[in-house]
Amino acid sequence: MSRTSRAVSSLPLRVRLVAGFSATMLLVLLAAGGFVYWRVQFALDRQVNTDLSEISTRLSPYVAASGTLRNTASAADRNETYQILDGQGQVLSFSPTAGPEPLLNAVDAQQALTVPLRRDIGALLPITHHPLRVYAVPRPNTGRAAAVLVVAVRRDHRDEALRELLAQLGVAGLAALILTSSVGYLLARSALQPVERYRAQAARIIDGDTGVRLDVPNTRHDEITRLGRTLNTMLDALDASLERERDFVQDASHELRTPVTLLKTRVQLALRRPRSVAEHENILREVQTDLDRLNRLAEQLLRASPPTGADPVTSDLTQIAAREIARRNQLQEPGSTPSTDAFLLDATEPVAAALGPAEFTQLLDNLLDNAVLHGQPPVRVTVTQSAGWAKLEVQDAGPGMEPQLLATATHRFTRAPESRARPGFGLGLSLVTALITTAGGELRLCYAGHHQQRGPKTPAPCHHGPEMTVTVLLPRQQPGSPGQTSSPNGRLATTSDRSAAAS
């Protein structure tokens, strides 16, 4: 970038706008003034040329072969400005107003021997005292001395009119340029004033005043106000993100403080006195237990973070639910019968949803873990289709949640007071909510007639009893769509396939 470009780019924006506008306006005024000047000059010159032609036509019959004007010429004709030249450009005769000095130079005189010629004597600017326009007409070449008739008229009025026009155009153009530049500057300042206000408010936000928002008028809908609304929306999103991060850090530090303090206490107690090998082994086992709990908490904290991207592969919810329920039922005490299964599946057809198998398995595991830890068996899983959405319901026979807990159950580390002594950290429903909302679905928590919803609201109605019910609604894919999960033999999983897999 050149030095001039850098200097221009360093100027304030309003100055650059006004400079560009003024330069454009100057070019427009110059073009308009030049056109007006040319048209007026053309009209005046045409009148002068007409006068010259009339004088030349009137004097030509009175030019004698010797180069003098005949006596028959009128007094008015003799008072005209004229000269008669020979073939070498020498003056043969002249009027008192023309004088003996040739009005044409040698080159012009030679050219006038063959064609009519017009020349101006004296410049428009600077002002000359005797400006003339000369018209030279060749005489018939009959061997006579008189070869060229030169007539002239004064251009005083024509030149004065053009000078007056130039002055008026200059004054009017300068006034118009100053006026338009001033108006342009005021308009630029008015248009950029909201931007300066936004900058000042943004500086306050940088200084830590997070509650500040850009002052955007509701009565305007131009580009600046749309920019302000967009920036306010961005600030709201950033504030929400920062609030979530602060909550996460505070909650994580609170939850991590307990196992870390417990570990520190155990180590301090172990160092207070000499201990036997067996006592050290017991203490190490206790430390190992605390470390395992701390490790599980760290893993769940990481897993509970919102996913960075959705799996584009779709899943058959019925097939995955059947596999997970069969696996959990097989882990029950030996000797249990199907009638005593803790997990029951109610599904009659494949249901495809736009969620990857890994994500749906993780989602289902968290819901089943919550039902086992905080509810009572049997846990019933229902997979259906409702209003164009894939629907998963998980019900248990436990005590459910109070309305206050339903409203905050999806927040990180939220747990009922009576569940503090149970395993877990209150992160499962937070992870489930992140998975569902990222996929564009809805999560519902319902108990005893109370309902809480997370994510975009769907038209699918609730159809369940008063027991604790967690409902997941996901965008549905028709069977056979690309990415559909298949059974091992390449077909969509059917009820018989799932029964065989469960057995």
Tab-separated table of N, CA and C in Angstrom, residues 247-248 250-256 297 301 411-415 420 425-427 430:
chain	number	residue	atom	x	y	z
A	247	ASP	N	-21.705	-21.157	35.681
A	247	ASP	CA	-22.443	-22.156	36.459
A	247	ASP	C	-21.718	-23.492	36.465
A	248	PHE	N	-21.191	-23.855	35.268
A	248	PHE	CA	-20.492	-25.138	35.194
A	248	PHE	C	-19.247	-25.134	36.092
A	250	GLN	N	-18.644	-23.230	38.707
A	250	GLN	CA	-19.034	-23.200	40.111
A	250	GLN	C	-19.544	-24.562	40.583
A	251	ASP	N	-20.414	-25.167	39.749
A	251	ASP	CA	-20.947	-26.471	40.144
A	251	ASP	C	-19.861	-27.537	40.171
A	252	ALA	N	-18.994	-27.495	39.156
A	252	ALA	CA	-17.923	-28.492	39.117
A	252	ALA	C	-16.983	-28.337	40.306
A	253	SER	N	-16.642	-27.074	40.627
A	253	SER	CA	-15.761	-26.874	41.774
A	253	SER	C	-16.429	-27.324	43.064
A	254	HIS	N	-17.748	-27.121	43.160
A	254	HIS	CA	-18.467	-27.553	44.358
A	254	HIS	C	-18.464	-29.075	44.474
A	255	GLU	N	-18.751	-29.751	43.352
A	255	GLU	CA	-18.820	-31.212	43.390
A	255	GLU	C	-17.439	-31.837	43.546
A	256	LEU	N	-16.426	-31.214	42.963
A	256	LEU	CA	-15.077	-31.780	43.073
A	256	LEU	C	-14.470	-31.526	44.442
A	297	LEU	N	-16.732	-38.820	38.261
A	297	LEU	CA	-17.266	-37.469	38.221
A	297	LEU	C	-16.641	-36.663	37.081
A	301	LEU	N	-18.579	-35.102	33.912
A	301	LEU	CA	-18.498	-33.669	33.610
A	301	LEU	C	-18.164	-33.430	32.143
A	411	HIS	N	-30.809	-29.242	34.909
A	411	HIS	CA	-29.617	-28.441	35.194
A	411	HIS	C	-28.518	-29.340	35.742
A	412	ARG	N	-27.289	-28.928	35.561
A	412	ARG	CA	-26.156	-29.706	36.044
A	412	ARG	C	-26.190	-29.833	37.562
A	413	PHE	N	-25.884	-31.018	38.043
A	413	PHE	CA	-25.719	-31.323	39.468
A	413	PHE	C	-27.008	-31.142	40.276
A	414	THR	N	-28.159	-31.079	39.580
A	414	THR	CA	-29.420	-30.967	40.316
A	414	THR	C	-29.831	-32.339	40.838
A	415	ARG	N	-30.058	-32.416	42.158
A	415	ARG	CA	-30.460	-33.683	42.787
A	415	ARG	C	-31.432	-33.379	43.904
A	420	ARG	N	-29.185	-37.571	47.806
A	420	ARG	CA	-27.775	-37.223	47.991
A	420	ARG	C	-26.930	-38.420	48.398
A	425	PHE	N	-24.194	-37.963	40.159
A	425	PHE	CA	-23.764	-36.579	40.357
A	425	PHE	C	-24.772	-35.563	39.843
A	426	GLY	N	-25.918	-36.013	39.348
A	426	GLY	CA	-26.898	-35.075	38.823
A	426	GLY	C	-26.557	-34.518	37.457
A	427	LEU	N	-25.845	-35.320	36.657
A	427	LEU	CA	-25.440	-34.855	35.320
A	427	LEU	C	-26.156	-35.593	34.195
A	430	SER	N	-28.842	-33.607	32.255
A	430	SER	CA	-28.193	-32.519	31.532
A	430	SER	C	-27.615	-33.013	30.211
